[in-house]
Amino acid sequence: EYIETSAITITSNASTNFINYTVRTNNQNIKVLNENGVEQTTFSPNERFKLRIPMSEVKDYKINVQVTISGNFTVHNAYFYTAQSNPSNYQRALLGQIINETVADEIPLEFEIPTGRVIISKQNSETGERISGAVLSITDKTGKEVYRYETTGEDVDLTLPVGTYTITETIIPEGYNVEVTTTTFEITEGETTEVVIKNTPTINVPNTSISSNIIYIIGTSIII
């Protein structure tokens, strides 16, 4: 349902004290979380944040997020002035602090899901010919179906995220048997996996009971 990034660390090279920072994104569907997976937008300097991105935001296995980081700082040894009514011609300088000076920066983040290819071939176990009419369902390691199709006599070439998958033959084509209905395969980043699923042709057995009856009748006639 979603992808969650690893923890992201924000640092500052400012010479002043780094109080806290706030994280915002350009997409309201993308949630900002703390390391425990709880929604949070303002963090102390030693805290890290994560992003939870719905799968609906993934386009061609890539995600682009614009993140705005606003840091709050305490500026030491700064001066502020207070007006004096008597005498009115000068202001008295006092040593103090300017609190919560904010600096914001926009950071474009791009995430790419590692993927690989799989080529699935449905074949006649005796001739190697491609078979049509079988329905195959592909599920990931959580059991969620990611692809379903009916074979047409052509191999299928898919791109999938890295992981373990299972192919289940839900409909066996007419005229064939299958010994194993499920096949597991692994997707490796940047590589192509070939999966061959075979069906055995059914054997037509003649009706020997009819032949036996005919032979019995013929034999009886000859004896008579």
mmCIF file of C-alpha atoms in Angstrom, residues 1-217:
data_model
loop_
_atom_site.group_PDB
_atom_site.id
_atom_site.type_symbol
_atom_site.label_atom_id
_atom_site.label_comp_id
_atom_site.label_asym_id
_atom_site.label_seq_id
_atom_site.Cartn_x
_atom_site.Cartn_y
_atom_site.Cartn_z
ATOM 1 C CA GLU A 1 0.000 0.000 0.000
ATOM 2 C CA TYR A 2 2.893 2.352 0.611
ATOM 3 C CA ILE A 3 6.666 2.710 0.636
ATOM 4 C CA GLU A 4 8.458 4.003 3.698
ATOM 5 C CA THR A 5 11.929 5.512 3.423
ATOM 6 C CA SER A 6 14.750 4.863 5.818
ATOM 7 C CA ALA A 7 15.420 7.556 8.436
ATOM 8 C CA ILE A 8 16.699 10.869 7.023
ATOM 9 C CA THR A 9 19.123 13.030 9.010
ATOM 10 C CA ILE A 10 19.159 16.839 8.824
ATOM 11 C CA THR A 11 22.288 18.723 9.885
ATOM 12 C CA SER A 12 23.237 22.387 9.987
ATOM 13 C CA ASN A 13 26.620 24.052 9.606
ATOM 14 C CA ALA A 14 25.332 27.253 11.185
ATOM 15 C CA SER A 15 27.530 28.705 13.894
ATOM 16 C CA THR A 16 24.440 29.502 15.959
ATOM 17 C CA ASN A 17 22.394 27.030 17.979
ATOM 18 C CA PHE A 18 20.151 24.751 15.932
ATOM 19 C CA ILE A 19 16.872 24.571 17.920
ATOM 20 C CA ASN A 20 14.590 22.438 15.740
ATOM 21 C CA TYR A 21 13.378 21.939 12.197
ATOM 22 C CA THR A 22 10.053 21.443 10.432
ATOM 23 C CA VAL A 23 9.464 19.195 7.413
ATOM 24 C CA ARG A 24 6.824 19.805 4.739
ATOM 25 C CA THR A 25 6.228 18.118 1.375
ATOM 26 C CA ASN A 26 4.579 19.266 -1.829
ATOM 27 C CA ASN A 27 2.126 16.354 -1.694
ATOM 28 C CA GLN A 28 -0.447 16.004 1.074
ATOM 29 C CA ASN A 29 -0.655 12.248 0.445
ATOM 30 C CA ILE A 30 2.987 11.835 1.504
ATOM 31 C CA LYS A 31 3.218 11.646 5.285
ATOM 32 C CA VAL A 32 6.133 12.830 7.431
ATOM 33 C CA LEU A 33 6.880 10.408 10.287
ATOM 34 C CA ASN A 34 9.265 10.023 13.162
ATOM 35 C CA GLU A 35 11.485 6.946 13.454
ATOM 36 C CA ASN A 36 8.692 5.063 15.238
ATOM 37 C CA GLY A 37 6.333 5.511 12.312
ATOM 38 C CA VAL A 38 4.158 8.151 14.011
ATOM 39 C CA GLU A 39 3.162 11.269 12.062
ATOM 40 C CA GLN A 40 5.273 14.257 13.127
ATOM 41 C CA THR A 41 6.502 17.384 11.346
ATOM 42 C CA THR A 42 8.700 19.239 13.865
ATOM 43 C CA PHE A 43 11.878 17.576 15.125
ATOM 44 C CA SER A 44 14.780 18.339 17.425
ATOM 45 C CA PRO A 45 18.279 18.424 15.854
ATOM 46 C CA ASN A 46 19.075 14.889 16.999
ATOM 47 C CA GLU A 47 15.838 13.408 15.617
ATOM 48 C CA ARG A 48 15.443 11.880 12.174
ATOM 49 C CA PHE A 49 12.367 11.725 9.971
ATOM 50 C CA LYS A 50 10.920 9.314 7.421
ATOM 51 C CA LEU A 51 8.522 9.671 4.508
ATOM 52 C CA ARG A 52 5.575 7.352 3.878
ATOM 53 C CA ILE A 53 4.640 7.395 0.217
ATOM 54 C CA PRO A 54 1.467 5.715 -1.138
ATOM 55 C CA MET A 55 1.987 3.332 -4.051
ATOM 56 C CA SER A 56 -0.413 5.515 -6.053
ATOM 57 C CA GLU A 57 2.359 8.163 -6.158
ATOM 58 C CA VAL A 58 4.818 5.755 -7.816
ATOM 59 C CA LYS A 59 5.188 6.408 -11.554
ATOM 60 C CA ASP A 60 7.344 4.010 -13.583
ATOM 61 C CA TYR A 61 8.887 2.780 -10.312
ATOM 62 C CA LYS A 62 10.078 6.319 -9.495
ATOM 63 C CA ILE A 63 8.972 8.838 -6.874
ATOM 64 C CA ASN A 64 9.722 12.554 -6.903
ATOM 65 C CA VAL A 65 9.137 14.532 -3.703
ATOM 66 C CA GLN A 66 9.820 18.193 -3.005
ATOM 67 C CA VAL A 67 10.670 18.589 0.684
ATOM 68 C CA THR A 68 10.916 21.940 2.470
ATOM 69 C CA ILE A 69 13.090 22.000 5.597
ATOM 70 C CA SER A 70 12.654 24.999 7.901
ATOM 71 C CA GLY A 71 15.318 25.288 10.614
ATOM 72 C CA ASN A 72 14.962 27.462 13.693
ATOM 73 C CA PHE A 73 18.088 28.960 15.255
ATOM 74 C CA THR A 74 19.147 30.986 18.276
ATOM 75 C CA VAL A 75 21.599 33.760 17.398
ATOM 76 C CA HIS A 76 23.950 34.469 20.330
ATOM 77 C CA ASN A 77 25.687 37.766 21.092
ATOM 78 C CA ALA A 78 23.210 39.747 19.056
ATOM 79 C CA TYR A 79 21.961 43.161 20.189
ATOM 80 C CA PHE A 80 18.513 44.522 20.404
ATOM 81 C CA TYR A 81 17.479 48.044 21.376
ATOM 82 C CA THR A 82 14.885 49.414 23.717
ATOM 83 C CA ALA A 83 13.566 52.936 23.373
ATOM 84 C CA GLN A 84 14.056 55.267 26.372
ATOM 85 C CA SER A 85 11.623 58.056 27.114
ATOM 86 C CA ASN A 86 14.164 60.057 29.124
ATOM 87 C CA PRO A 87 16.271 61.279 27.497
ATOM 88 C CA SER A 88 14.453 60.714 24.202
ATOM 89 C CA ASN A 89 17.400 61.374 21.884
ATOM 90 C CA TYR A 90 19.065 57.959 22.226
ATOM 91 C CA GLN A 91 18.386 54.284 22.641
ATOM 92 C CA ARG A 92 20.163 52.027 25.095
ATOM 93 C CA ALA A 93 21.894 48.931 23.657
ATOM 94 C CA LEU A 94 21.396 45.727 25.615
ATOM 95 C CA LEU A 95 23.162 42.427 25.143
ATOM 96 C CA GLY A 96 20.597 39.763 24.327
ATOM 97 C CA GLN A 97 19.457 37.086 21.915
ATOM 98 C CA ILE A 98 17.368 36.984 18.784
ATOM 99 C CA ILE A 99 15.186 33.887 19.152
ATOM 100 C CA ASN A 100 13.813 31.606 16.444
ATOM 101 C CA GLU A 101 15.494 32.923 13.366
ATOM 102 C CA THR A 102 14.176 30.680 10.585
ATOM 103 C CA VAL A 103 16.024 29.475 7.508
ATOM 104 C CA ALA A 104 14.196 27.335 4.943
ATOM 105 C CA ASP A 105 15.550 25.261 2.112
ATOM 106 C CA GLU A 106 13.846 23.159 -0.543
ATOM 107 C CA ILE A 107 15.287 19.732 -1.203
ATOM 108 C CA PRO A 108 14.204 17.677 -4.230
ATOM 109 C CA LEU A 109 14.246 13.969 -3.362
ATOM 110 C CA GLU A 110 14.009 11.212 -5.954
ATOM 111 C CA PHE A 111 13.491 7.580 -5.040
ATOM 112 C CA GLU A 112 13.696 4.698 -7.482
ATOM 113 C CA ILE A 113 12.410 1.226 -6.682
ATOM 114 C CA PRO A 114 14.944 -1.477 -7.681
ATOM 115 C CA THR A 115 13.416 -3.702 -10.346
ATOM 116 C CA GLY A 116 14.202 -6.669 -12.549
ATOM 117 C CA ARG A 117 12.594 -8.547 -15.431
ATOM 118 C CA VAL A 118 10.915 -11.918 -15.663
ATOM 119 C CA ILE A 119 10.055 -13.800 -18.854
ATOM 120 C CA ILE A 120 7.329 -16.409 -18.336
ATOM 121 C CA SER A 121 6.861 -19.192 -20.869
ATOM 122 C CA LYS A 122 3.943 -21.653 -20.844
ATOM 123 C CA GLN A 123 5.014 -24.798 -22.735
ATOM 124 C CA ASN A 124 3.955 -28.269 -23.797
ATOM 125 C CA SER A 125 6.191 -30.592 -21.754
ATOM 126 C CA GLU A 126 6.679 -32.950 -24.722
ATOM 127 C CA THR A 127 7.099 -30.613 -27.690
ATOM 128 C CA GLY A 128 8.109 -27.290 -26.090
ATOM 129 C CA GLU A 129 5.354 -25.517 -27.994
ATOM 130 C CA ARG A 130 3.775 -22.475 -26.336
ATOM 131 C CA ILE A 131 0.332 -23.091 -24.828
ATOM 132 C CA SER A 132 -2.616 -20.726 -24.829
ATOM 133 C CA GLY A 133 -5.677 -20.764 -22.617
ATOM 134 C CA ALA A 134 -3.995 -21.096 -19.218
ATOM 135 C CA VAL A 135 -4.732 -18.427 -16.594
ATOM 136 C CA LEU A 136 -1.766 -17.484 -14.376
ATOM 137 C CA SER A 137 -1.830 -15.352 -11.230
ATOM 138 C CA ILE A 138 1.356 -13.736 -9.870
ATOM 139 C CA THR A 139 1.467 -12.786 -6.176
ATOM 140 C CA ASP A 140 4.182 -11.156 -4.067
ATOM 141 C CA LYS A 141 5.528 -12.461 -0.755
ATOM 142 C CA THR A 142 2.590 -10.908 1.119
ATOM 143 C CA GLY A 143 0.105 -12.826 -1.015
ATOM 144 C CA LYS A 144 -1.082 -9.752 -2.907
ATOM 145 C CA GLU A 145 -1.822 -10.342 -6.582
ATOM 146 C CA VAL A 146 0.346 -8.099 -8.759
ATOM 147 C CA TYR A 147 -0.497 -9.523 -12.197
ATOM 148 C CA ARG A 148 -2.980 -11.946 -13.789
ATOM 149 C CA TYR A 149 -3.225 -12.962 -17.413
ATOM 150 C CA GLU A 150 -4.366 -15.656 -19.849
ATOM 151 C CA THR A 151 -1.623 -17.193 -21.986
ATOM 152 C CA THR A 152 -1.868 -16.547 -25.720
ATOM 153 C CA GLY A 153 0.938 -18.724 -27.052
ATOM 154 C CA GLU A 154 3.512 -15.936 -26.560
ATOM 155 C CA ASP A 155 5.978 -15.482 -23.698
ATOM 156 C CA VAL A 156 5.195 -12.672 -21.244
ATOM 157 C CA ASP A 157 7.894 -10.117 -20.338
ATOM 158 C CA LEU A 158 7.260 -8.261 -17.052
ATOM 159 C CA THR A 159 9.154 -5.700 -14.983
ATOM 160 C CA LEU A 160 8.634 -6.141 -11.230
ATOM 161 C CA PRO A 161 10.174 -4.776 -8.021
ATOM 162 C CA VAL A 162 12.917 -6.885 -6.457
ATOM 163 C CA GLY A 163 11.510 -9.708 -4.339
ATOM 164 C CA THR A 164 10.052 -13.193 -4.237
ATOM 165 C CA TYR A 165 6.957 -14.043 -6.289
ATOM 166 C CA THR A 166 4.682 -17.035 -6.811
ATOM 167 C CA ILE A 167 2.884 -18.027 -10.023
ATOM 168 C CA THR A 168 -0.333 -20.015 -9.579
ATOM 169 C CA GLU A 169 -2.081 -21.681 -12.514
ATOM 170 C CA THR A 170 -5.736 -21.015 -11.729
ATOM 171 C CA ILE A 171 -7.142 -22.428 -14.992
ATOM 172 C CA ILE A 172 -5.546 -25.403 -16.775
ATOM 173 C CA PRO A 173 -5.989 -25.328 -20.570
ATOM 174 C CA GLU A 174 -8.181 -27.980 -22.143
ATOM 175 C CA GLY A 175 -6.299 -31.064 -23.228
ATOM 176 C CA TYR A 176 -3.530 -30.708 -20.642
ATOM 177 C CA ASN A 177 -2.672 -31.797 -17.133
ATOM 178 C CA VAL A 178 -0.396 -30.027 -14.654
ATOM 179 C CA GLU A 179 1.605 -31.716 -11.905
ATOM 180 C CA VAL A 180 2.616 -28.523 -10.042
ATOM 181 C CA THR A 181 0.157 -25.621 -9.881
ATOM 182 C CA THR A 182 2.500 -23.123 -8.148
ATOM 183 C CA THR A 183 5.988 -21.922 -9.090
ATOM 184 C CA THR A 184 8.181 -19.544 -7.081
ATOM 185 C CA PHE A 185 10.756 -17.223 -8.629
ATOM 186 C CA GLU A 186 13.058 -14.404 -7.531
ATOM 187 C CA ILE A 187 13.432 -10.943 -9.062
ATOM 188 C CA THR A 188 16.985 -9.581 -8.849
ATOM 189 C CA GLU A 189 17.853 -5.942 -9.518
ATOM 190 C CA GLY A 190 18.862 -5.301 -13.117
ATOM 191 C CA GLU A 191 18.689 -8.979 -14.109
ATOM 192 C CA THR A 192 16.304 -11.110 -16.164
ATOM 193 C CA THR A 193 14.753 -14.270 -14.737
ATOM 194 C CA GLU A 194 13.302 -16.920 -17.044
ATOM 195 C CA VAL A 195 10.443 -19.097 -15.800
ATOM 196 C CA VAL A 196 9.123 -22.072 -17.776
ATOM 197 C CA ILE A 197 5.832 -23.644 -16.730
ATOM 198 C CA LYS A 198 5.018 -26.941 -18.444
ATOM 199 C CA ASN A 199 1.772 -28.785 -19.013
ATOM 200 C CA THR A 200 1.519 -32.461 -19.961
ATOM 201 C CA PRO A 201 -0.904 -33.378 -22.760
ATOM 202 C CA THR A 202 -3.754 -35.649 -21.698
ATOM 203 C CA ILE A 203 -3.822 -39.170 -23.217
ATOM 204 C CA ASN A 204 -7.030 -40.359 -24.880
ATOM 205 C CA VAL A 205 -7.746 -43.887 -23.587
ATOM 206 C CA PRO A 206 -10.067 -45.957 -25.811
ATOM 207 C CA ASN A 207 -13.247 -47.358 -24.307
ATOM 208 C CA THR A 208 -12.198 -50.991 -23.879
ATOM 209 C CA SER A 209 -15.540 -52.011 -22.405
ATOM 210 C CA ILE A 210 -17.277 -51.481 -25.760
ATOM 211 C CA SER A 211 -14.607 -53.488 -27.616
ATOM 212 C CA SER A 212 -14.882 -56.319 -25.097
ATOM 213 C CA ASN A 213 -18.632 -56.498 -25.552
ATOM 214 C CA ILE A 214 -18.273 -56.693 -29.318
ATOM 215 C CA ILE A 215 -15.649 -59.462 -29.046
ATOM 216 C CA TYR A 216 -17.901 -61.364 -26.623
ATOM 217 C CA ILE A 217 -20.851 -61.141 -29.029
#
